[in-house]
């Protein structure tokens, strides 16, 4: 019979015919057969079930096995013995692996047939041991689900005894932790969810039958989700177990977890974060209840460090769901939904106030809740103070880096090394200064260990690494100012100024040494006397050579500004030219200054109510004036405040004052008050205020050498040479003498995409007299006659006014309320000398008005085309937030302060248009025009080596995960964990939290 059946199923006869014959074979099972015939039929049906090439043959095998096993039970009991079952479970069947679910299907069918036979007890004992072995081997979801189905149908096969039963539950929990879906289509996901449900259902049955196994199983679950092993991420499928935990146990379990001294903070943080991940499980029930209970339990025992860390680690997971949640409640329309939405909106604003610095995440949320009432700042502070979380540790960890290749922007982020966001934001702005980056990369610095070499190395990695974020440790240690305390927040503008000065002075020194060395090699040995003189000349003349001998920093960021002081008594003038790399723009003072006294800081000057730093960079050995940061009031002159202007204007009979001067003072005051009255200042307004004439009187009178006494004077500043990249620093920090801190000015400032800088190029003999970086000419020293010739009848010096167009390149934003805390991030885009397409400069329609009027007109034609420029170039702006790099838009840059009051533009980079940067950019390979220059071989080798290392790290991580899934882990308790703080925090007091109430500051990752 077995030969007939075997030939039939493998024949080419029509399928209906074969089914008819098979039915007759099954019906003939009732007839008596010899033991050999029965065994042959059992062997054939087993082979068809396990190795049948098609569904028809496997179905035939199951029908024949069931029919002949039922009518010939004794023979089947002898066939389906311990040896057969053990061989199937350990070795498989032929080419069929022992981990194939078909093996368990066959065993389950066999157990049904011999349930009434004595030998089944022996098989139950065997399966109890084999079931525990299988779960220890971390079976895949299909096999594990099939095993749980078998154990559910035959509970006699479950491991018996408290020890074995407990081990089985714990290992089954760990097996679930290794589950991964094998597909992404809906049908595959549904199958995966059903398999997980099958496994968790078995655990529920065991816990119900043996309650003693529940608590140890939950301890094992916590051990899995609290593990700090980064090479293994437990499956979200563990969420399926939560619904089977009795809610009555919440109080006991949460108290046990939160008060157990053996549970480290790092373990609890990891576990809570993974429980939040469980919310994404399709059939998750009661997960939110346990998460909220655990949060409340941690707050009850004042473990706020954990709560803060979890908030920071999961802020991006929670935030994306807020918008859909708000829309859902809006559509609902129920009174309860509206009431909840009001409370939810308050919490949203509290979150954005307390954790500022994430505009790309919060903008969609603000749009969703724009129709809801916004709570006042006082109410936000009250809400936050009612549930303030205070850290227990002096240094709080922030988000763990999760690198997985470059983002869609193609740009590389910079890893926060511990409050180094001030450096990261500046470096990204410099990197996005296209012409500067290209010139740095093109330098031949082989064999040089200079800071410029390290910057070139950093730029090369930012341009070509395959990592999502790069750790600039070497450059940070080399460029950090000596007075900067490690791992504490610093001023990014101070860092930028120090960096540019270091690079400038370094290049000057190297050039001087190179010139001196070359001169030594060609000089005659007998000219020892002339040698020393020549060396001194080389060092003295190096900074004053032609444009081709200027340093790269001078060529890219260097400009010149002239300060002119005119004595209002004798009309004599003194002037001084100063080099600058950035202009620091003070804010216009408030409308009423009667009760505001001047604020003083060390080495600072006061212009009305705004503190102005006078940080001048290191003087060169030969005594020349180096590149410096030009502040509002020049270098040594003190400016009167508005009260002084009032006092001066009420002295018409003063012996040193004429009606013309009074008229000029009144005009200046009108301009000043016009700026003060504006609702929103612009960069143009601040630049006008910077260049506006100032009257020195009262305590700030000017000492005129010609008059040999203190006199009222007028001080004006003019830009006489513009830089390629104009850096503007908005002086947002003013000193509070009561609190001894630098408070932040949170005024919104509109940022023009196109800025026109007024440049007055001198054509008089003054230009010849005052050439060079350190020229300072006192006209009064030369004599009154020369002064009258140069400036007859008090008229302005002959100038060629010109409006030089600049395009906004980068914006460094400070988020926070004080200079000692907060976070920096930057917006940037690629802007070359020719500018984006569509720029149409119309300088012919603009004229430079007199100093007494507004220096820059507001209704510039360039402002008309700003929106067009931004709309024509989508996705050209990038947001650099340490490791994160995302696309953004100019509209986001413009609205940043209006949407997030603590996030304000601080340092601005503008690129001069229609410029070639003074370099020959027509290289043979054409890379200067359309791309970066080719890297030198040693740089390219270093990047290639690191990229290979990164790929190896990725492969090792993937391999480790695979080995973890395949190997058995029989440890029931986790190892100890460290509470070491990972890098990336922006300080325990970062962000500022609004001030005035006790709360931990915002951390930044």
PDB file of C-alpha atoms in Angstrom, residues 112-306:
ATOM      1  CA  UNK A 112      -2.846  13.747  19.917  1.00  0.00           C
ATOM      2  CA  UNK A 113      -2.829  10.194  18.569  1.00  0.00           C
ATOM      3  CA  UNK A 114      -1.197   8.581  21.638  1.00  0.00           C
ATOM      4  CA  UNK A 115      -2.807  10.673  24.413  1.00  0.00           C
ATOM      5  CA  UNK A 116      -4.467   7.582  25.845  1.00  0.00           C
ATOM      6  CA  UNK A 117      -1.272   5.477  25.655  1.00  0.00           C
ATOM      7  CA  UNK A 118       1.021   4.969  28.654  1.00  0.00           C
ATOM      8  CA  UNK A 119       4.125   5.974  26.674  1.00  0.00           C
ATOM      9  CA  UNK A 120       2.873   9.550  26.363  1.00  0.00           C
ATOM     10  CA  UNK A 121       4.033  10.251  29.924  1.00  0.00           C
ATOM     11  CA  UNK A 122       7.597   9.485  28.920  1.00  0.00           C
ATOM     12  CA  UNK A 123       7.269  11.910  25.999  1.00  0.00           C
ATOM     13  CA  UNK A 124       5.869  14.602  28.318  1.00  0.00           C
ATOM     14  CA  UNK A 125       8.964  14.332  30.524  1.00  0.00           C
ATOM     15  CA  UNK A 126      11.189  14.536  27.464  1.00  0.00           C
ATOM     16  CA  UNK A 127       9.388  17.601  26.118  1.00  0.00           C
ATOM     17  CA  UNK A 128       9.652  19.390  29.481  1.00  0.00           C
ATOM     18  CA  UNK A 129      13.432  19.302  29.202  1.00  0.00           C
ATOM     19  CA  UNK A 130      13.507  20.030  25.463  1.00  0.00           C
ATOM     20  CA  UNK A 131      11.131  23.007  25.802  1.00  0.00           C
ATOM     21  CA  UNK A 132      13.499  24.666  28.283  1.00  0.00           C
ATOM     22  CA  UNK A 133      16.457  23.938  26.002  1.00  0.00           C
ATOM     23  CA  UNK A 134      14.637  25.456  23.010  1.00  0.00           C
ATOM     24  CA  UNK A 135      13.814  28.746  24.724  1.00  0.00           C
ATOM     25  CA  UNK A 136      17.403  29.026  25.964  1.00  0.00           C
ATOM     26  CA  UNK A 137      18.522  28.895  22.323  1.00  0.00           C
ATOM     27  CA  UNK A 138      16.523  32.084  21.545  1.00  0.00           C
ATOM     28  CA  UNK A 139      14.161  30.668  18.896  1.00  0.00           C
ATOM     29  CA  UNK A 140      12.856  32.959  16.177  1.00  0.00           C
ATOM     30  CA  UNK A 141       9.262  34.201  16.521  1.00  0.00           C
ATOM     31  CA  UNK A 142       7.710  31.501  14.240  1.00  0.00           C
ATOM     32  CA  UNK A 143       9.380  28.605  16.097  1.00  0.00           C
ATOM     33  CA  UNK A 144       8.796  30.108  19.526  1.00  0.00           C
ATOM     34  CA  UNK A 145       5.126  30.753  18.747  1.00  0.00           C
ATOM     35  CA  UNK A 146       4.727  27.189  17.509  1.00  0.00           C
ATOM     36  CA  UNK A 147       6.387  25.829  20.655  1.00  0.00           C
ATOM     37  CA  UNK A 148       4.078  27.931  22.846  1.00  0.00           C
ATOM     38  CA  UNK A 149       1.069  26.653  20.911  1.00  0.00           C
ATOM     39  CA  UNK A 150       2.178  23.061  21.547  1.00  0.00           C
ATOM     40  CA  UNK A 151       2.749  23.784  25.256  1.00  0.00           C
ATOM     41  CA  UNK A 152      -0.600  25.527  25.472  1.00  0.00           C
ATOM     42  CA  UNK A 153      -2.394  22.509  24.010  1.00  0.00           C
ATOM     43  CA  UNK A 154      -0.348  20.091  26.147  1.00  0.00           C
ATOM     44  CA  UNK A 155       0.446  21.862  29.452  1.00  0.00           C
ATOM     45  CA  UNK A 156       1.884  18.551  30.644  1.00  0.00           C
ATOM     46  CA  UNK A 157       4.939  19.418  28.510  1.00  0.00           C
ATOM     47  CA  UNK A 158       5.672  22.574  30.516  1.00  0.00           C
ATOM     48  CA  UNK A 159       8.736  22.318  32.776  1.00  0.00           C
ATOM     49  CA  UNK A 160       7.690  21.167  36.233  1.00  0.00           C
ATOM     50  CA  UNK A 161       9.030  22.152  39.622  1.00  0.00           C
ATOM     51  CA  UNK A 162       9.554  25.712  40.840  1.00  0.00           C
ATOM     52  CA  UNK A 163      13.172  25.913  39.691  1.00  0.00           C
ATOM     53  CA  UNK A 164      12.587  24.645  36.148  1.00  0.00           C
ATOM     54  CA  UNK A 165       9.330  26.511  35.764  1.00  0.00           C
ATOM     55  CA  UNK A 166      10.940  29.762  36.889  1.00  0.00           C
ATOM     56  CA  UNK A 167      13.896  29.242  34.553  1.00  0.00           C
ATOM     57  CA  UNK A 168      11.515  28.587  31.657  1.00  0.00           C
ATOM     58  CA  UNK A 169       9.604  31.853  32.268  1.00  0.00           C
ATOM     59  CA  UNK A 170      12.766  33.909  32.593  1.00  0.00           C
ATOM     60  CA  UNK A 171      14.306  32.455  29.435  1.00  0.00           C
ATOM     61  CA  UNK A 172      11.060  32.950  27.534  1.00  0.00           C
ATOM     62  CA  UNK A 173      11.154  36.643  28.506  1.00  0.00           C
ATOM     63  CA  UNK A 174      14.680  36.889  27.151  1.00  0.00           C
ATOM     64  CA  UNK A 175      13.624  35.103  23.970  1.00  0.00           C
ATOM     65  CA  UNK A 176      10.898  37.701  23.394  1.00  0.00           C
ATOM     66  CA  UNK A 177      13.538  40.403  23.882  1.00  0.00           C
ATOM     67  CA  UNK A 178      15.365  39.014  20.827  1.00  0.00           C
ATOM     68  CA  UNK A 179      12.316  38.989  18.554  1.00  0.00           C
ATOM     69  CA  UNK A 180      12.545  40.962  15.341  1.00  0.00           C
ATOM     70  CA  UNK A 181      10.021  41.276  12.546  1.00  0.00           C
ATOM     71  CA  UNK A 182      11.171  39.606   9.335  1.00  0.00           C
ATOM     72  CA  UNK A 183       9.225  41.889   7.004  1.00  0.00           C
ATOM     73  CA  UNK A 184       7.662  45.314   6.668  1.00  0.00           C
ATOM     74  CA  UNK A 185       4.481  44.556   4.732  1.00  0.00           C
ATOM     75  CA  UNK A 186       1.174  44.613   6.552  1.00  0.00           C
ATOM     76  CA  UNK A 187       0.540  40.878   6.233  1.00  0.00           C
ATOM     77  CA  UNK A 188       4.018  40.091   7.590  1.00  0.00           C
ATOM     78  CA  UNK A 189       3.589  42.503  10.473  1.00  0.00           C
ATOM     79  CA  UNK A 190       0.200  41.064  11.356  1.00  0.00           C
ATOM     80  CA  UNK A 191       1.698  37.566  11.413  1.00  0.00           C
ATOM     81  CA  UNK A 192       4.545  38.782  13.606  1.00  0.00           C
ATOM     82  CA  UNK A 193       2.152  40.394  16.080  1.00  0.00           C
ATOM     83  CA  UNK A 194       0.069  37.215  16.251  1.00  0.00           C
ATOM     84  CA  UNK A 195       3.201  35.153  16.965  1.00  0.00           C
ATOM     85  CA  UNK A 196       4.218  37.498  19.784  1.00  0.00           C
ATOM     86  CA  UNK A 197       0.697  37.352  21.193  1.00  0.00           C
ATOM     87  CA  UNK A 198       0.892  33.544  21.182  1.00  0.00           C
ATOM     88  CA  UNK A 199       4.107  33.601  23.226  1.00  0.00           C
ATOM     89  CA  UNK A 200       2.935  36.204  25.732  1.00  0.00           C
ATOM     90  CA  UNK A 201      -0.328  34.277  26.134  1.00  0.00           C
ATOM     91  CA  UNK A 202       1.588  31.215  27.283  1.00  0.00           C
ATOM     92  CA  UNK A 203       3.448  33.267  29.879  1.00  0.00           C
ATOM     93  CA  UNK A 204       0.133  34.595  31.165  1.00  0.00           C
ATOM     94  CA  UNK A 205      -1.094  30.991  31.562  1.00  0.00           C
ATOM     95  CA  UNK A 206       2.023  29.990  33.478  1.00  0.00           C
ATOM     96  CA  UNK A 207       1.816  33.064  35.758  1.00  0.00           C
ATOM     97  CA  UNK A 208      -1.823  32.282  36.463  1.00  0.00           C
ATOM     98  CA  UNK A 209      -1.159  28.633  37.205  1.00  0.00           C
ATOM     99  CA  UNK A 210       2.011  29.312  39.226  1.00  0.00           C
ATOM    100  CA  UNK A 211       1.862  32.839  40.770  1.00  0.00           C
ATOM    101  CA  UNK A 212       5.306  32.409  42.311  1.00  0.00           C
ATOM    102  CA  UNK A 213       6.865  32.752  38.857  1.00  0.00           C
ATOM    103  CA  UNK A 214       5.377  36.231  38.166  1.00  0.00           C
ATOM    104  CA  UNK A 215       7.651  38.429  40.269  1.00  0.00           C
ATOM    105  CA  UNK A 216      10.925  36.736  39.167  1.00  0.00           C
ATOM    106  CA  UNK A 217       9.749  37.001  35.558  1.00  0.00           C
ATOM    107  CA  UNK A 218       9.181  40.733  35.984  1.00  0.00           C
ATOM    108  CA  UNK A 219      12.610  41.065  37.581  1.00  0.00           C
ATOM    109  CA  UNK A 220      14.070  39.388  34.523  1.00  0.00           C
ATOM    110  CA  UNK A 221      12.089  41.741  32.302  1.00  0.00           C
ATOM    111  CA  UNK A 222      13.537  44.740  34.145  1.00  0.00           C
ATOM    112  CA  UNK A 223      17.042  43.279  33.895  1.00  0.00           C
ATOM    113  CA  UNK A 224      16.632  43.035  30.121  1.00  0.00           C
ATOM    114  CA  UNK A 225      15.305  46.541  29.541  1.00  0.00           C
ATOM    115  CA  UNK A 226      17.738  48.177  31.981  1.00  0.00           C
ATOM    116  CA  UNK A 227      20.851  46.646  30.417  1.00  0.00           C
ATOM    117  CA  UNK A 228      23.355  49.211  29.173  1.00  0.00           C
ATOM    118  CA  UNK A 229      24.750  46.987  26.404  1.00  0.00           C
ATOM    119  CA  UNK A 230      24.621  49.233  23.312  1.00  0.00           C
ATOM    120  CA  UNK A 231      25.166  46.284  20.952  1.00  0.00           C
ATOM    121  CA  UNK A 232      21.780  44.808  21.861  1.00  0.00           C
ATOM    122  CA  UNK A 233      18.460  46.636  21.819  1.00  0.00           C
ATOM    123  CA  UNK A 234      15.594  44.640  23.407  1.00  0.00           C
ATOM    124  CA  UNK A 235      12.583  44.100  21.172  1.00  0.00           C
ATOM    125  CA  UNK A 236       9.513  46.292  21.530  1.00  0.00           C
ATOM    126  CA  UNK A 237       7.595  42.986  21.554  1.00  0.00           C
ATOM    127  CA  UNK A 238       8.212  42.929  25.306  1.00  0.00           C
ATOM    128  CA  UNK A 239       5.315  45.399  25.510  1.00  0.00           C
ATOM    129  CA  UNK A 240       2.987  42.468  24.938  1.00  0.00           C
ATOM    130  CA  UNK A 241       3.741  41.242  28.468  1.00  0.00           C
ATOM    131  CA  UNK A 242       2.562  44.393  30.222  1.00  0.00           C
ATOM    132  CA  UNK A 243      -1.123  43.699  29.621  1.00  0.00           C
ATOM    133  CA  UNK A 244      -0.805  40.443  31.557  1.00  0.00           C
ATOM    134  CA  UNK A 245       0.615  42.060  34.705  1.00  0.00           C
ATOM    135  CA  UNK A 246      -2.161  42.647  37.253  1.00  0.00           C
ATOM    136  CA  UNK A 247      -2.735  46.359  37.793  1.00  0.00           C
ATOM    137  CA  UNK A 248      -3.098  45.672  41.509  1.00  0.00           C
ATOM    138  CA  UNK A 249       0.672  45.077  41.611  1.00  0.00           C
ATOM    139  CA  UNK A 250       1.578  48.587  40.392  1.00  0.00           C
ATOM    140  CA  UNK A 251       1.997  50.125  43.840  1.00  0.00           C
ATOM    141  CA  UNK A 252       4.131  47.288  45.213  1.00  0.00           C
ATOM    142  CA  UNK A 253       6.328  46.936  42.133  1.00  0.00           C
ATOM    143  CA  UNK A 254       6.926  50.663  41.646  1.00  0.00           C
ATOM    144  CA  UNK A 255       7.845  51.124  45.317  1.00  0.00           C
ATOM    145  CA  UNK A 256      10.206  48.172  45.095  1.00  0.00           C
ATOM    146  CA  UNK A 257      11.914  49.505  41.967  1.00  0.00           C
ATOM    147  CA  UNK A 258      12.263  53.111  43.085  1.00  0.00           C
ATOM    148  CA  UNK A 259      13.581  52.337  46.576  1.00  0.00           C
ATOM    149  CA  UNK A 260      15.885  49.420  45.771  1.00  0.00           C
ATOM    150  CA  UNK A 261      19.474  50.664  46.359  1.00  0.00           C
ATOM    151  CA  UNK A 262      20.794  48.039  43.946  1.00  0.00           C
ATOM    152  CA  UNK A 263      18.981  49.666  41.016  1.00  0.00           C
ATOM    153  CA  UNK A 264      21.389  52.266  39.620  1.00  0.00           C
ATOM    154  CA  UNK A 265      20.150  55.493  38.070  1.00  0.00           C
ATOM    155  CA  UNK A 266      21.554  54.530  34.676  1.00  0.00           C
ATOM    156  CA  UNK A 267      19.617  51.261  34.746  1.00  0.00           C
ATOM    157  CA  UNK A 268      16.364  52.969  35.668  1.00  0.00           C
ATOM    158  CA  UNK A 269      16.854  55.597  32.966  1.00  0.00           C
ATOM    159  CA  UNK A 270      17.446  52.963  30.320  1.00  0.00           C
ATOM    160  CA  UNK A 271      14.458  50.901  31.439  1.00  0.00           C
ATOM    161  CA  UNK A 272      12.100  53.879  31.461  1.00  0.00           C
ATOM    162  CA  UNK A 273      13.216  54.995  28.013  1.00  0.00           C
ATOM    163  CA  UNK A 274      12.539  51.535  26.606  1.00  0.00           C
ATOM    164  CA  UNK A 275       9.134  51.410  28.253  1.00  0.00           C
ATOM    165  CA  UNK A 276       8.316  54.645  26.442  1.00  0.00           C
ATOM    166  CA  UNK A 277       9.386  52.919  23.229  1.00  0.00           C
ATOM    167  CA  UNK A 278       6.783  50.225  23.987  1.00  0.00           C
ATOM    168  CA  UNK A 279       4.021  52.732  23.303  1.00  0.00           C
ATOM    169  CA  UNK A 280       4.606  52.047  19.604  1.00  0.00           C
ATOM    170  CA  UNK A 281       3.568  48.358  19.972  1.00  0.00           C
ATOM    171  CA  UNK A 282       0.272  47.868  18.047  1.00  0.00           C
ATOM    172  CA  UNK A 283      -1.540  45.962  20.804  1.00  0.00           C
ATOM    173  CA  UNK A 284       0.050  47.654  23.804  1.00  0.00           C
ATOM    174  CA  UNK A 285      -2.319  47.772  26.759  1.00  0.00           C
ATOM    175  CA  UNK A 286      -1.699  49.476  30.100  1.00  0.00           C
ATOM    176  CA  UNK A 287       1.822  50.507  29.031  1.00  0.00           C
ATOM    177  CA  UNK A 288       1.014  54.191  29.552  1.00  0.00           C
ATOM    178  CA  UNK A 289      -0.375  53.353  32.993  1.00  0.00           C
ATOM    179  CA  UNK A 290       2.877  51.745  34.073  1.00  0.00           C
ATOM    180  CA  UNK A 291       5.012  54.524  32.551  1.00  0.00           C
ATOM    181  CA  UNK A 292       3.068  57.244  34.369  1.00  0.00           C
ATOM    182  CA  UNK A 293       3.127  55.273  37.615  1.00  0.00           C
ATOM    183  CA  UNK A 294       6.886  54.844  37.358  1.00  0.00           C
ATOM    184  CA  UNK A 295       7.381  58.551  36.636  1.00  0.00           C
ATOM    185  CA  UNK A 296       5.307  59.457  39.683  1.00  0.00           C
ATOM    186  CA  UNK A 297       7.155  56.912  41.791  1.00  0.00           C
ATOM    187  CA  UNK A 298      10.528  58.392  40.827  1.00  0.00           C
ATOM    188  CA  UNK A 299       9.274  61.899  41.567  1.00  0.00           C
ATOM    189  CA  UNK A 300       7.996  60.732  44.975  1.00  0.00           C
ATOM    190  CA  UNK A 301      11.485  59.602  45.997  1.00  0.00           C
ATOM    191  CA  UNK A 302      13.028  62.727  44.373  1.00  0.00           C
ATOM    192  CA  UNK A 303      15.020  60.909  41.725  1.00  0.00           C
ATOM    193  CA  UNK A 304      14.733  63.897  39.420  1.00  0.00           C
ATOM    194  CA  UNK A 305      17.994  63.181  37.632  1.00  0.00           C
ATOM    195  CA  UNK A 306      16.372  60.148  36.021  1.00  0.00           C
TER     196      UNK A 306
END
